[in-house]
Amino acid sequence: MIRLQIQSDAKEGALDIVQAAISSEVKRLEIGLHKTERQIARFEKEYNVSSDVFQRDFTAEDMKKGDQEYIEWAGEI
């Protein structure tokens, strides 16, 4: 178990600051995850294959835009 102890000279506000920072990071991660999901869905729709099939069977030569598009899709997965 990880235990984080925060000490502050101010009696108020430290907990609020930490909670706000954690909430902001969670929101940022959620936004990134939704963006990744949209990108993957776009590739799957464009090529009419699942990402599993893409990873197993596709090469850069199979992609309309070649290496760059292959790297983008693989990077999202």
JSON list of C-alpha atoms in Angstrom, two decimals:
[
{"chain": "A", "resi": 1, "resn": "MET", "atom": "CA", "xyz": [0.00, 0.00, 0.00]},
{"chain": "A", "resi": 2, "resn": "ILE", "atom": "CA", "xyz": [1.23, 3.47, -0.82]},
{"chain": "A", "resi": 3, "resn": "ARG", "atom": "CA", "xyz": [0.64, 6.12, 1.78]},
{"chain": "A", "resi": 4, "resn": "LEU", "atom": "CA", "xyz": [1.07, 9.78, 0.90]},
{"chain": "A", "resi": 5, "resn": "GLN", "atom": "CA", "xyz": [1.44, 12.27, 3.70]},
{"chain": "A", "resi": 6, "resn": "ILE", "atom": "CA", "xyz": [1.15, 15.97, 2.98]},
{"chain": "A", "resi": 7, "resn": "GLN", "atom": "CA", "xyz": [2.09, 18.57, 5.52]},
{"chain": "A", "resi": 8, "resn": "SER", "atom": "CA", "xyz": [1.18, 22.19, 5.22]},
{"chain": "A", "resi": 9, "resn": "ASP", "atom": "CA", "xyz": [1.71, 25.23, 7.38]},
{"chain": "A", "resi": 10, "resn": "ALA", "atom": "CA", "xyz": [-1.73, 26.42, 6.35]},
{"chain": "A", "resi": 11, "resn": "LYS", "atom": "CA", "xyz": [-4.50, 24.60, 8.18]},
{"chain": "A", "resi": 12, "resn": "GLU", "atom": "CA", "xyz": [-6.91, 24.90, 5.27]},
{"chain": "A", "resi": 13, "resn": "GLY", "atom": "CA", "xyz": [-6.62, 24.41, 1.57]},
{"chain": "A", "resi": 14, "resn": "ALA", "atom": "CA", "xyz": [-3.97, 21.69, 1.18]},
{"chain": "A", "resi": 15, "resn": "LEU", "atom": "CA", "xyz": [-6.51, 18.91, 0.82]},
{"chain": "A", "resi": 16, "resn": "ASP", "atom": "CA", "xyz": [-8.54, 20.96, -1.65]},
{"chain": "A", "resi": 17, "resn": "ILE", "atom": "CA", "xyz": [-5.44, 21.62, -3.77]},
{"chain": "A", "resi": 18, "resn": "VAL", "atom": "CA", "xyz": [-4.50, 17.93, -3.87]},
{"chain": "A", "resi": 19, "resn": "GLN", "atom": "CA", "xyz": [-8.06, 16.88, -4.70]},
{"chain": "A", "resi": 20, "resn": "ALA", "atom": "CA", "xyz": [-8.26, 19.46, -7.49]},
{"chain": "A", "resi": 21, "resn": "ALA", "atom": "CA", "xyz": [-4.93, 18.28, -8.94]},
{"chain": "A", "resi": 22, "resn": "ILE", "atom": "CA", "xyz": [-6.06, 14.65, -8.90]},
{"chain": "A", "resi": 23, "resn": "SER", "atom": "CA", "xyz": [-9.42, 15.55, -10.45]},
{"chain": "A", "resi": 24, "resn": "SER", "atom": "CA", "xyz": [-7.69, 17.51, -13.19]},
{"chain": "A", "resi": 25, "resn": "GLU", "atom": "CA", "xyz": [-5.37, 14.62, -13.99]},
{"chain": "A", "resi": 26, "resn": "VAL", "atom": "CA", "xyz": [-8.26, 12.14, -14.10]},
{"chain": "A", "resi": 27, "resn": "LYS", "atom": "CA", "xyz": [-10.16, 14.45, -16.47]},
{"chain": "A", "resi": 28, "resn": "ARG", "atom": "CA", "xyz": [-7.08, 14.83, -18.70]},
{"chain": "A", "resi": 29, "resn": "LEU", "atom": "CA", "xyz": [-6.69, 11.05, -18.88]},
{"chain": "A", "resi": 30, "resn": "GLU", "atom": "CA", "xyz": [-10.40, 10.58, -19.70]},
{"chain": "A", "resi": 31, "resn": "ILE", "atom": "CA", "xyz": [-10.15, 13.12, -22.53]},
{"chain": "A", "resi": 32, "resn": "GLY", "atom": "CA", "xyz": [-7.10, 11.31, -23.91]},
{"chain": "A", "resi": 33, "resn": "LEU", "atom": "CA", "xyz": [-8.84, 7.95, -23.71]},
{"chain": "A", "resi": 34, "resn": "HIS", "atom": "CA", "xyz": [-11.90, 9.25, -25.56]},
{"chain": "A", "resi": 35, "resn": "LYS", "atom": "CA", "xyz": [-9.66, 10.72, -28.27]},
{"chain": "A", "resi": 36, "resn": "THR", "atom": "CA", "xyz": [-7.88, 7.39, -28.65]},
{"chain": "A", "resi": 37, "resn": "GLU", "atom": "CA", "xyz": [-11.20, 5.53, -28.88]},
{"chain": "A", "resi": 38, "resn": "ARG", "atom": "CA", "xyz": [-12.38, 7.91, -31.63]},
{"chain": "A", "resi": 39, "resn": "GLN", "atom": "CA", "xyz": [-9.15, 7.47, -33.59]},
{"chain": "A", "resi": 40, "resn": "ILE", "atom": "CA", "xyz": [-9.30, 3.68, -33.37]},
{"chain": "A", "resi": 41, "resn": "ALA", "atom": "CA", "xyz": [-12.96, 3.69, -34.45]},
{"chain": "A", "resi": 42, "resn": "ARG", "atom": "CA", "xyz": [-12.06, 5.91, -37.41]},
{"chain": "A", "resi": 43, "resn": "PHE", "atom": "CA", "xyz": [-9.35, 3.50, -38.59]},
{"chain": "A", "resi": 44, "resn": "GLU", "atom": "CA", "xyz": [-11.56, 0.45, -38.06]},
{"chain": "A", "resi": 45, "resn": "LYS", "atom": "CA", "xyz": [-14.37, 2.05, -40.05]},
{"chain": "A", "resi": 46, "resn": "GLU", "atom": "CA", "xyz": [-12.11, 3.26, -42.86]},
{"chain": "A", "resi": 47, "resn": "TYR", "atom": "CA", "xyz": [-10.51, -0.18, -43.35]},
{"chain": "A", "resi": 48, "resn": "ASN", "atom": "CA", "xyz": [-13.54, -2.21, -42.21]},
{"chain": "A", "resi": 49, "resn": "VAL", "atom": "CA", "xyz": [-11.44, -4.37, -39.90]},
{"chain": "A", "resi": 50, "resn": "SER", "atom": "CA", "xyz": [-10.99, -4.63, -36.15]},
{"chain": "A", "resi": 51, "resn": "SER", "atom": "CA", "xyz": [-7.79, -3.50, -34.50]},
{"chain": "A", "resi": 52, "resn": "ASP", "atom": "CA", "xyz": [-7.09, -7.15, -33.65]},
{"chain": "A", "resi": 53, "resn": "VAL", "atom": "CA", "xyz": [-7.11, -8.06, -37.35]},
{"chain": "A", "resi": 54, "resn": "PHE", "atom": "CA", "xyz": [-5.03, -4.97, -38.13]},
{"chain": "A", "resi": 55, "resn": "GLN", "atom": "CA", "xyz": [-2.36, -5.98, -35.61]},
{"chain": "A", "resi": 56, "resn": "ARG", "atom": "CA", "xyz": [-2.30, -9.58, -36.77]},
{"chain": "A", "resi": 57, "resn": "ASP", "atom": "CA", "xyz": [-2.54, -9.20, -40.55]},
{"chain": "A", "resi": 58, "resn": "PHE", "atom": "CA", "xyz": [-1.71, -5.68, -41.75]},
{"chain": "A", "resi": 59, "resn": "THR", "atom": "CA", "xyz": [1.58, -4.16, -42.83]},
{"chain": "A", "resi": 60, "resn": "ALA", "atom": "CA", "xyz": [2.35, -0.57, -43.79]},
{"chain": "A", "resi": 61, "resn": "GLU", "atom": "CA", "xyz": [1.96, -1.55, -47.44]},
{"chain": "A", "resi": 62, "resn": "ASP", "atom": "CA", "xyz": [-1.70, -2.37, -46.78]},
{"chain": "A", "resi": 63, "resn": "MET", "atom": "CA", "xyz": [-2.43, 1.19, -45.70]},
{"chain": "A", "resi": 64, "resn": "LYS", "atom": "CA", "xyz": [-3.59, 3.92, -48.08]},
{"chain": "A", "resi": 65, "resn": "LYS", "atom": "CA", "xyz": [-1.11, 6.39, -46.60]},
{"chain": "A", "resi": 66, "resn": "GLY", "atom": "CA", "xyz": [1.62, 3.84, -45.90]},
{"chain": "A", "resi": 67, "resn": "ASP", "atom": "CA", "xyz": [3.98, 3.95, -42.96]},
{"chain": "A", "resi": 68, "resn": "GLN", "atom": "CA", "xyz": [2.60, 7.09, -41.32]},
{"chain": "A", "resi": 69, "resn": "GLU", "atom": "CA", "xyz": [-0.96, 5.77, -41.10]},
{"chain": "A", "resi": 70, "resn": "TYR", "atom": "CA", "xyz": [0.22, 2.34, -39.95]},
{"chain": "A", "resi": 71, "resn": "ILE", "atom": "CA", "xyz": [2.29, 3.93, -37.18]},
{"chain": "A", "resi": 72, "resn": "GLU", "atom": "CA", "xyz": [-0.63, 6.15, -36.12]},
{"chain": "A", "resi": 73, "resn": "TRP", "atom": "CA", "xyz": [-3.07, 3.24, -35.84]},
{"chain": "A", "resi": 74, "resn": "ALA", "atom": "CA", "xyz": [-0.57, 0.97, -34.09]},
{"chain": "A", "resi": 75, "resn": "GLY", "atom": "CA", "xyz": [0.31, 3.80, -31.73]},
{"chain": "A", "resi": 76, "resn": "GLU", "atom": "CA", "xyz": [-3.32, 4.29, -30.74]},
{"chain": "A", "resi": 77, "resn": "ILE", "atom": "CA", "xyz": [-3.69, 0.62, -29.87]}
]
